[in-house]
Amino acid sequence: MNACVLTKNGVSLIDKVEMALSLGQRLKGLLGRRSYEAGCAMYLAPCGSIHTFFMKFNIDAVFLDRSMKVLRIVRNIGPGRMVFGGIRAYSVIELKAGWFVWSNLEVGDKISLATTVQ
């Protein structure tokens, strides 16, 4: 999977964002992992809803529209749950529950993903 940086107004919020853009990558997502590193996230697109069946840890989710505007933020989603992002949701960012400083991001914010140079 390719990695990107999540930014808001040119400021980096998350330095390692894994991209899940193919059907196979989206189906797998975070499944099979025992945990997820703080400071990392996964971007799934297209994806308007998520589930945490068979997951072993809690996640936070940020649902976005096609223009990368934050539509909904759902925190501390436990295993065995389903979450719908809303009718306009096009993509979602999943991250380990509890580590992100949520004062840096709110509903209505516009964010962007930039490919990292390796």
GROMACS .gro file of N, CA and C in nm:
model
  354
    1MET      N    1   0.083  -0.119   0.000
    1MET     CA    2   0.000   0.000   0.000
    1MET      C    3   0.087   0.125   0.000
    2ASN      N    4   0.044   0.227  -0.069
    2ASN     CA    5   0.115   0.354  -0.071
    2ASN      C    6   0.088   0.429   0.059
    3ALA      N    7   0.181   0.515   0.097
    3ALA     CA    8   0.163   0.596   0.217
    3ALA      C    9   0.153   0.743   0.179
    4CYS      N   10   0.073   0.815   0.256
    4CYS     CA   11   0.054   0.958   0.235
    4CYS      C   12   0.062   1.030   0.368
    5VAL      N   13   0.061   1.163   0.360
    5VAL     CA   14   0.056   1.248   0.479
    5VAL      C   15  -0.078   1.321   0.477
    6LEU      N   16  -0.147   1.323   0.591
    6LEU     CA   17  -0.274   1.395   0.605
    6LEU      C   18  -0.244   1.536   0.654
    7THR      N   19  -0.292   1.636   0.579
    7THR     CA   20  -0.266   1.774   0.617
    7THR      C   21  -0.396   1.855   0.624
    8LYS      N   22  -0.390   1.961   0.702
    8LYS     CA   23  -0.498   2.060   0.708
    8LYS      C   24  -0.431   2.196   0.704
    9ASN      N   25  -0.469   2.277   0.607
    9ASN     CA   26  -0.409   2.410   0.589
    9ASN      C   27  -0.257   2.403   0.582
   10GLY      N   28  -0.205   2.300   0.516
   10GLY     CA   29  -0.061   2.285   0.498
   10GLY      C   30   0.014   2.230   0.619
   11VAL      N   31  -0.056   2.203   0.727
   11VAL     CA   32   0.007   2.150   0.848
   11VAL      C   33  -0.021   2.000   0.856
   12SER      N   34   0.085   1.923   0.878
   12SER     CA   35   0.073   1.778   0.887
   12SER      C   36   0.001   1.738   1.016
   13LEU      N   37  -0.105   1.655   1.000
   13LEU     CA   38  -0.177   1.603   1.117
   13LEU      C   39  -0.140   1.458   1.145
   14ILE      N   40  -0.125   1.379   1.038
   14ILE     CA   41  -0.087   1.239   1.050
   14ILE      C   42   0.020   1.212   0.943
   15ASP      N   43   0.135   1.164   0.986
   15ASP     CA   44   0.248   1.149   0.895
   15ASP      C   45   0.249   1.020   0.816
   16LYS      N   46   0.175   0.920   0.858
   16LYS     CA   47   0.173   0.794   0.784
   16LYS      C   48   0.029   0.748   0.765
   17VAL      N   49  -0.022   0.766   0.644
   17VAL     CA   50  -0.158   0.724   0.609
   17VAL      C   51  -0.147   0.618   0.500
   18GLU      N   52  -0.189   0.496   0.532
   18GLU     CA   53  -0.192   0.388   0.434
   18GLU      C   54  -0.314   0.407   0.346
   19MET      N   55  -0.298   0.384   0.216
   19MET     CA   56  -0.407   0.402   0.121
   19MET      C   57  -0.467   0.267   0.085
   20ALA      N   58  -0.597   0.252   0.104
   20ALA     CA   59  -0.669   0.131   0.065
   20ALA      C   60  -0.771   0.173  -0.042
   21LEU      N   61  -0.730   0.162  -0.167
   21LEU     CA   62  -0.812   0.214  -0.277
   21LEU      C   63  -0.870   0.104  -0.366
   22SER      N   64  -0.812  -0.014  -0.364
   22SER     CA   65  -0.867  -0.124  -0.444
   22SER      C   66  -0.968  -0.201  -0.360
   23LEU      N   67  -1.051  -0.278  -0.426
   23LEU     CA   68  -1.151  -0.358  -0.354
   23LEU      C   69  -1.085  -0.450  -0.253
   24GLY      N   70  -0.980  -0.519  -0.293
   24GLY     CA   71  -0.911  -0.610  -0.203
   24GLY      C   72  -0.852  -0.540  -0.082
   25GLN      N   73  -0.791  -0.424  -0.104
   25GLN     CA   74  -0.733  -0.347   0.007
   25GLN      C   75  -0.841  -0.298   0.102
   26ARG      N   76  -0.954  -0.253   0.048
   26ARG     CA   77  -1.063  -0.204   0.133
   26ARG      C   78  -1.126  -0.318   0.212
   27LEU      N   79  -1.142  -0.434   0.149
   27LEU     CA   80  -1.200  -0.549   0.218
   27LEU      C   81  -1.113  -0.592   0.336
   28LYS      N   82  -0.982  -0.589   0.316
   28LYS     CA   83  -0.892  -0.628   0.425
   28LYS      C   84  -0.881  -0.519   0.529
   29GLY      N   85  -0.862  -0.395   0.489
   29GLY     CA   86  -0.852  -0.284   0.582
   29GLY      C   87  -0.758  -0.313   0.696
   30LEU      N   88  -0.805  -0.299   0.819
   30LEU     CA   89  -0.726  -0.324   0.938
   30LEU      C   90  -0.747  -0.465   0.994
   31LEU      N   91  -0.826  -0.547   0.925
   31LEU     CA   92  -0.853  -0.682   0.973
   31LEU      C   93  -0.724  -0.763   0.982
   32GLY      N   94  -0.717  -0.847   1.082
   32GLY     CA   95  -0.602  -0.934   1.100
   32GLY      C   96  -0.490  -0.872   1.181
   33ARG      N   97  -0.501  -0.745   1.213
   33ARG     CA   98  -0.398  -0.680   1.295
   33ARG      C   99  -0.438  -0.688   1.442
   34ARG      N  100  -0.341  -0.708   1.527
   34ARG     CA  101  -0.368  -0.716   1.670
   34ARG      C  102  -0.382  -0.576   1.732
   35SER      N  103  -0.321  -0.478   1.669
   35SER     CA  104  -0.330  -0.339   1.714
   35SER      C  105  -0.294  -0.251   1.595
   36TYR      N  106  -0.300  -0.121   1.617
   36TYR     CA  107  -0.260  -0.028   1.512
   36TYR      C  108  -0.176   0.080   1.577
   37GLU      N  109  -0.066   0.111   1.515
   37GLU     CA  110   0.029   0.206   1.568
   37GLU      C  111  -0.031   0.345   1.586
   38ALA      N  112   0.000   0.408   1.698
   38ALA     CA  113  -0.036   0.549   1.715
   38ALA      C  114   0.044   0.628   1.613
   39GLY      N  115  -0.015   0.730   1.557
   39GLY     CA  116   0.053   0.811   1.456
   39GLY      C  117   0.030   0.764   1.314
   40CYS      N  118  -0.043   0.654   1.298
   40CYS     CA  119  -0.073   0.599   1.166
   40CYS      C  120  -0.224   0.600   1.144
   41ALA      N  121  -0.263   0.596   1.017
   41ALA     CA  122  -0.405   0.591   0.983
   41ALA      C  123  -0.419   0.516   0.851
   42MET      N  124  -0.542   0.478   0.821
   42MET     CA  125  -0.572   0.414   0.693
   42MET      C  126  -0.685   0.491   0.626
   43TYR      N  127  -0.666   0.522   0.497
   43TYR     CA  128  -0.767   0.592   0.417
   43TYR      C  129  -0.831   0.490   0.323
   44LEU      N  130  -0.964   0.478   0.329
   44LEU     CA  131  -1.037   0.385   0.244
   44LEU      C  132  -1.131   0.464   0.153
   45ALA      N  133  -1.122   0.439   0.023
   45ALA     CA  134  -1.209   0.508  -0.072
   45ALA      C  135  -1.228   0.421  -0.196
   46PRO      N  136  -1.348   0.420  -0.251
   46PRO     CA  137  -1.471   0.475  -0.194
   46PRO      C  138  -1.518   0.389  -0.076
   47CYS      N  139  -1.575   0.455   0.023
   47CYS     CA  140  -1.619   0.385   0.143
   47CYS      C  141  -1.709   0.478   0.225
   48GLY      N  142  -1.838   0.447   0.229
   48GLY     CA  143  -1.933   0.531   0.302
   48GLY      C  144  -1.973   0.476   0.437
   49SER      N  145  -1.931   0.351   0.466
   49SER     CA  146  -1.962   0.291   0.595
   49SER      C  147  -1.852   0.190   0.627
   50ILE      N  148  -1.838   0.160   0.755
   50ILE     CA  149  -1.736   0.065   0.798
   50ILE      C  150  -1.795  -0.034   0.897
   51HIS      N  151  -1.721  -0.143   0.918
   51HIS     CA  152  -1.755  -0.236   1.025
   51HIS      C  153  -1.628  -0.273   1.099
   52THR      N  154  -1.643  -0.319   1.220
   52THR     CA  155  -1.528  -0.361   1.300
   52THR      C  156  -1.542  -0.507   1.343
   53PHE      N  157  -1.618  -0.585   1.266
   53PHE     CA  158  -1.630  -0.727   1.295
   53PHE      C  159  -1.492  -0.792   1.286
   54PHE      N  160  -1.463  -0.879   1.379
   54PHE     CA  161  -1.338  -0.955   1.385
   54PHE      C  162  -1.215  -0.870   1.415
   55MET      N  163  -1.233  -0.744   1.450
   55MET     CA  164  -1.119  -0.661   1.489
   55MET      C  165  -1.090  -0.684   1.637
   56LYS      N  166  -0.967  -0.654   1.676
   56LYS     CA  167  -0.923  -0.682   1.812
   56LYS      C  168  -0.894  -0.556   1.892
   57PHE      N  169  -0.926  -0.440   1.836
   57PHE     CA  170  -0.898  -0.314   1.904
   57PHE      C  171  -0.999  -0.208   1.860
   58ASN      N  172  -1.011  -0.102   1.938
   58ASN     CA  173  -1.102   0.008   1.907
   58ASN      C  174  -1.036   0.105   1.808
   59ILE      N  175  -1.120   0.169   1.726
   59ILE     CA  176  -1.070   0.268   1.631
   59ILE      C  177  -1.153   0.396   1.638
   60ASP      N  178  -1.097   0.502   1.584
   60ASP     CA  179  -1.170   0.625   1.557
   60ASP      C  180  -1.185   0.633   1.406
   61ALA      N  181  -1.290   0.699   1.358
   61ALA     CA  182  -1.314   0.711   1.215
   61ALA      C  183  -1.354   0.854   1.178
   62VAL      N  184  -1.300   0.899   1.066
   62VAL     CA  185  -1.332   1.032   1.013
   62VAL      C  186  -1.390   1.011   0.873
   63PHE      N  187  -1.518   1.043   0.855
   63PHE     CA  188  -1.585   1.027   0.726
   63PHE      C  189  -1.574   1.158   0.648
   64LEU      N  190  -1.545   1.145   0.518
   64LEU     CA  191  -1.521   1.260   0.431
   64LEU      C  192  -1.610   1.256   0.308
   65ASP      N  193  -1.640   1.373   0.252
   65ASP     CA  194  -1.711   1.376   0.124
   65ASP      C  195  -1.608   1.374   0.011
   66ARG      N  196  -1.652   1.385  -0.112
   66ARG     CA  197  -1.561   1.377  -0.227
   66ARG      C  198  -1.459   1.489  -0.230
   67SER      N  199  -1.489   1.602  -0.169
   67SER     CA  200  -1.395   1.715  -0.168
   67SER      C  201  -1.302   1.712  -0.047
   68MET      N  202  -1.305   1.602   0.030
   68MET     CA  203  -1.221   1.583   0.148
   68MET      C  204  -1.263   1.674   0.265
   69LYS      N  205  -1.390   1.708   0.269
   69LYS     CA  206  -1.444   1.784   0.382
   69LYS      C  207  -1.493   1.684   0.487
   70VAL      N  208  -1.460   1.711   0.613
   70VAL     CA  209  -1.498   1.622   0.723
   70VAL      C  210  -1.648   1.631   0.746
   71LEU      N  211  -1.715   1.517   0.733
   71LEU     CA  212  -1.860   1.509   0.753
   71LEU      C  213  -1.896   1.460   0.893
   72ARG      N  214  -1.820   1.363   0.942
   72ARG     CA  215  -1.855   1.300   1.068
   72ARG      C  216  -1.728   1.242   1.132
   73ILE      N  217  -1.719   1.256   1.262
   73ILE     CA  218  -1.610   1.196   1.339
   73ILE      C  219  -1.674   1.104   1.442
   74VAL      N  220  -1.632   0.978   1.443
   74VAL     CA  221  -1.685   0.881   1.539
   74VAL      C  222  -1.566   0.826   1.618
   75ARG      N  223  -1.571   0.838   1.749
   75ARG     CA  224  -1.458   0.798   1.832
   75ARG      C  225  -1.486   0.668   1.907
   76ASN      N  226  -1.380   0.595   1.930
   76ASN     CA  227  -1.381   0.476   2.016
   76ASN      C  228  -1.483   0.370   1.971
   77ILE      N  229  -1.474   0.331   1.847
   77ILE     CA  230  -1.563   0.229   1.791
   77ILE      C  231  -1.506   0.092   1.830
   78GLY      N  232  -1.582   0.017   1.906
   78GLY     CA  233  -1.537  -0.114   1.951
   78GLY      C  234  -1.557  -0.222   1.847
   79PRO      N  235  -1.496  -0.338   1.869
   79PRO     CA  236  -1.514  -0.452   1.778
   79PRO      C  237  -1.661  -0.491   1.766
   80GLY      N  238  -1.698  -0.542   1.648
   80GLY     CA  239  -1.835  -0.591   1.626
   80GLY      C  240  -1.938  -0.483   1.598
   81ARG      N  241  -1.896  -0.368   1.553
   81ARG     CA  242  -1.988  -0.256   1.527
   81ARG      C  243  -1.994  -0.225   1.377
   82MET      N  244  -2.101  -0.154   1.339
   82MET     CA  245  -2.115  -0.098   1.204
   82MET      C  246  -2.139   0.051   1.219
   83VAL      N  247  -2.076   0.130   1.134
   83VAL     CA  248  -2.092   0.276   1.140
   83VAL      C  249  -2.113   0.329   0.999
   84PHE      N  250  -2.219   0.408   0.981
   84PHE     CA  251  -2.253   0.470   0.854
   84PHE      C  252  -2.205   0.615   0.856
   85GLY      N  253  -2.137   0.656   0.752
   85GLY     CA  254  -2.082   0.791   0.748
   85GLY      C  255  -2.180   0.899   0.708
   86GLY      N  256  -2.294   0.860   0.655
   86GLY     CA  257  -2.391   0.957   0.608
   86GLY      C  258  -2.407   0.946   0.458
   87ILE      N  259  -2.512   1.004   0.406
   87ILE     CA  260  -2.548   0.990   0.265
   87ILE      C  261  -2.439   1.047   0.173
   88ARG      N  262  -2.367   1.150   0.216
   88ARG     CA  263  -2.265   1.213   0.132
   88ARG      C  264  -2.124   1.157   0.154
   89ALA      N  265  -2.110   1.062   0.245
   89ALA     CA  266  -1.977   1.008   0.275
   89ALA      C  267  -1.921   0.933   0.155
   90TYR      N  268  -1.799   0.966   0.121
   90TYR     CA  269  -1.730   0.902   0.008
   90TYR      C  270  -1.608   0.820   0.054
   91SER      N  271  -1.547   0.864   0.162
   91SER     CA  272  -1.427   0.796   0.210
   91SER      C  273  -1.419   0.806   0.362
   92VAL      N  274  -1.325   0.730   0.419
   92VAL     CA  275  -1.309   0.729   0.564
   92VAL      C  276  -1.162   0.713   0.599
   93ILE      N  277  -1.124   0.774   0.709
   93ILE     CA  278  -0.991   0.756   0.766
   93ILE      C  279  -1.010   0.682   0.898
   94GLU      N  280  -0.941   0.570   0.913
   94GLU     CA  281  -0.948   0.492   1.037
   94GLU      C  282  -0.814   0.505   1.110
   95LEU      N  283  -0.822   0.520   1.242
   95LEU     CA  284  -0.701   0.533   1.322
   95LEU      C  285  -0.721   0.471   1.460
   96LYS      N  286  -0.613   0.442   1.527
   96LYS     CA  287  -0.619   0.383   1.660
   96LYS      C  288  -0.697   0.478   1.753
   97ALA      N  289  -0.789   0.423   1.827
   97ALA     CA  290  -0.873   0.505   1.916
   97ALA      C  291  -0.789   0.574   2.022
   98GLY      N  292  -0.819   0.701   2.041
   98GLY     CA  293  -0.767   0.773   2.156
   98GLY      C  294  -0.635   0.847   2.142
   99TRP      N  295  -0.558   0.827   2.038
   99TRP     CA  296  -0.427   0.893   2.032
   99TRP      C  297  -0.431   1.028   1.962
  100PHE      N  298  -0.525   1.050   1.871
  100PHE     CA  299  -0.526   1.172   1.791
  100PHE      C  300  -0.577   1.291   1.874
  101VAL      N  301  -0.515   1.407   1.856
  101VAL     CA  302  -0.558   1.529   1.926
  101VAL      C  303  -0.675   1.587   1.847
  102TRP      N  304  -0.797   1.561   1.893
  102TRP     CA  305  -0.917   1.596   1.816
  102TRP      C  306  -0.942   1.745   1.806
  103SER      N  307  -0.876   1.825   1.886
  103SER     CA  308  -0.894   1.970   1.872
  103SER      C  309  -0.833   2.019   1.740
  104ASN      N  310  -0.750   1.935   1.675
  104ASN     CA  311  -0.689   1.971   1.547
  104ASN      C  312  -0.781   1.949   1.427
  105LEU      N  313  -0.893   1.880   1.448
  105LEU     CA  314  -0.981   1.845   1.336
  105LEU      C  315  -1.125   1.846   1.383
  106GLU      N  316  -1.214   1.908   1.306
  106GLU     CA  317  -1.355   1.908   1.339
  106GLU      C  318  -1.441   1.898   1.214
  107VAL      N  319  -1.567   1.867   1.234
  107VAL     CA  320  -1.661   1.857   1.123
  107VAL      C  321  -1.662   1.990   1.048
  108GLY      N  322  -1.655   1.983   0.915
  108GLY     CA  323  -1.651   2.101   0.832
  108GLY      C  324  -1.513   2.136   0.783
  109ASP      N  325  -1.408   2.085   0.848
  109ASP     CA  326  -1.270   2.112   0.806
  109ASP      C  327  -1.244   2.045   0.671
  110LYS      N  328  -1.159   2.107   0.592
  110LYS     CA  329  -1.114   2.052   0.464
  110LYS      C  330  -0.972   2.003   0.485
  111ILE      N  331  -0.947   1.877   0.447
  111ILE     CA  332  -0.815   1.819   0.463
  111ILE      C  333  -0.763   1.772   0.328
  112SER      N  334  -0.638   1.730   0.325
  112SER     CA  335  -0.582   1.677   0.201
  112SER      C  336  -0.481   1.568   0.233
  113LEU      N  337  -0.457   1.484   0.132
  113LEU     CA  338  -0.359   1.377   0.141
  113LEU      C  339  -0.252   1.404   0.038
  114ALA      N  340  -0.127   1.397   0.079
  114ALA     CA  341  -0.015   1.418  -0.013
  114ALA      C  342   0.076   1.297  -0.008
  115THR      N  343   0.119   1.251  -0.123
  115THR     CA  344   0.209   1.136  -0.132
  115THR      C  345   0.343   1.172  -0.070
  116THR      N  346   0.395   1.079   0.009
  116THR     CA  347   0.525   1.101   0.071
  116THR      C  348   0.636   1.063  -0.026
  117VAL      N  349   0.747   1.130  -0.017
  117VAL     CA  350   0.863   1.099  -0.100
  117VAL      C  351   0.946   0.995  -0.025
  118GLN      N  352   0.977   0.882  -0.094
  118GLN     CA  353   1.052   0.776  -0.028
  118GLN      C  354   1.185   0.756  -0.091
   0.00000   0.00000   0.00000
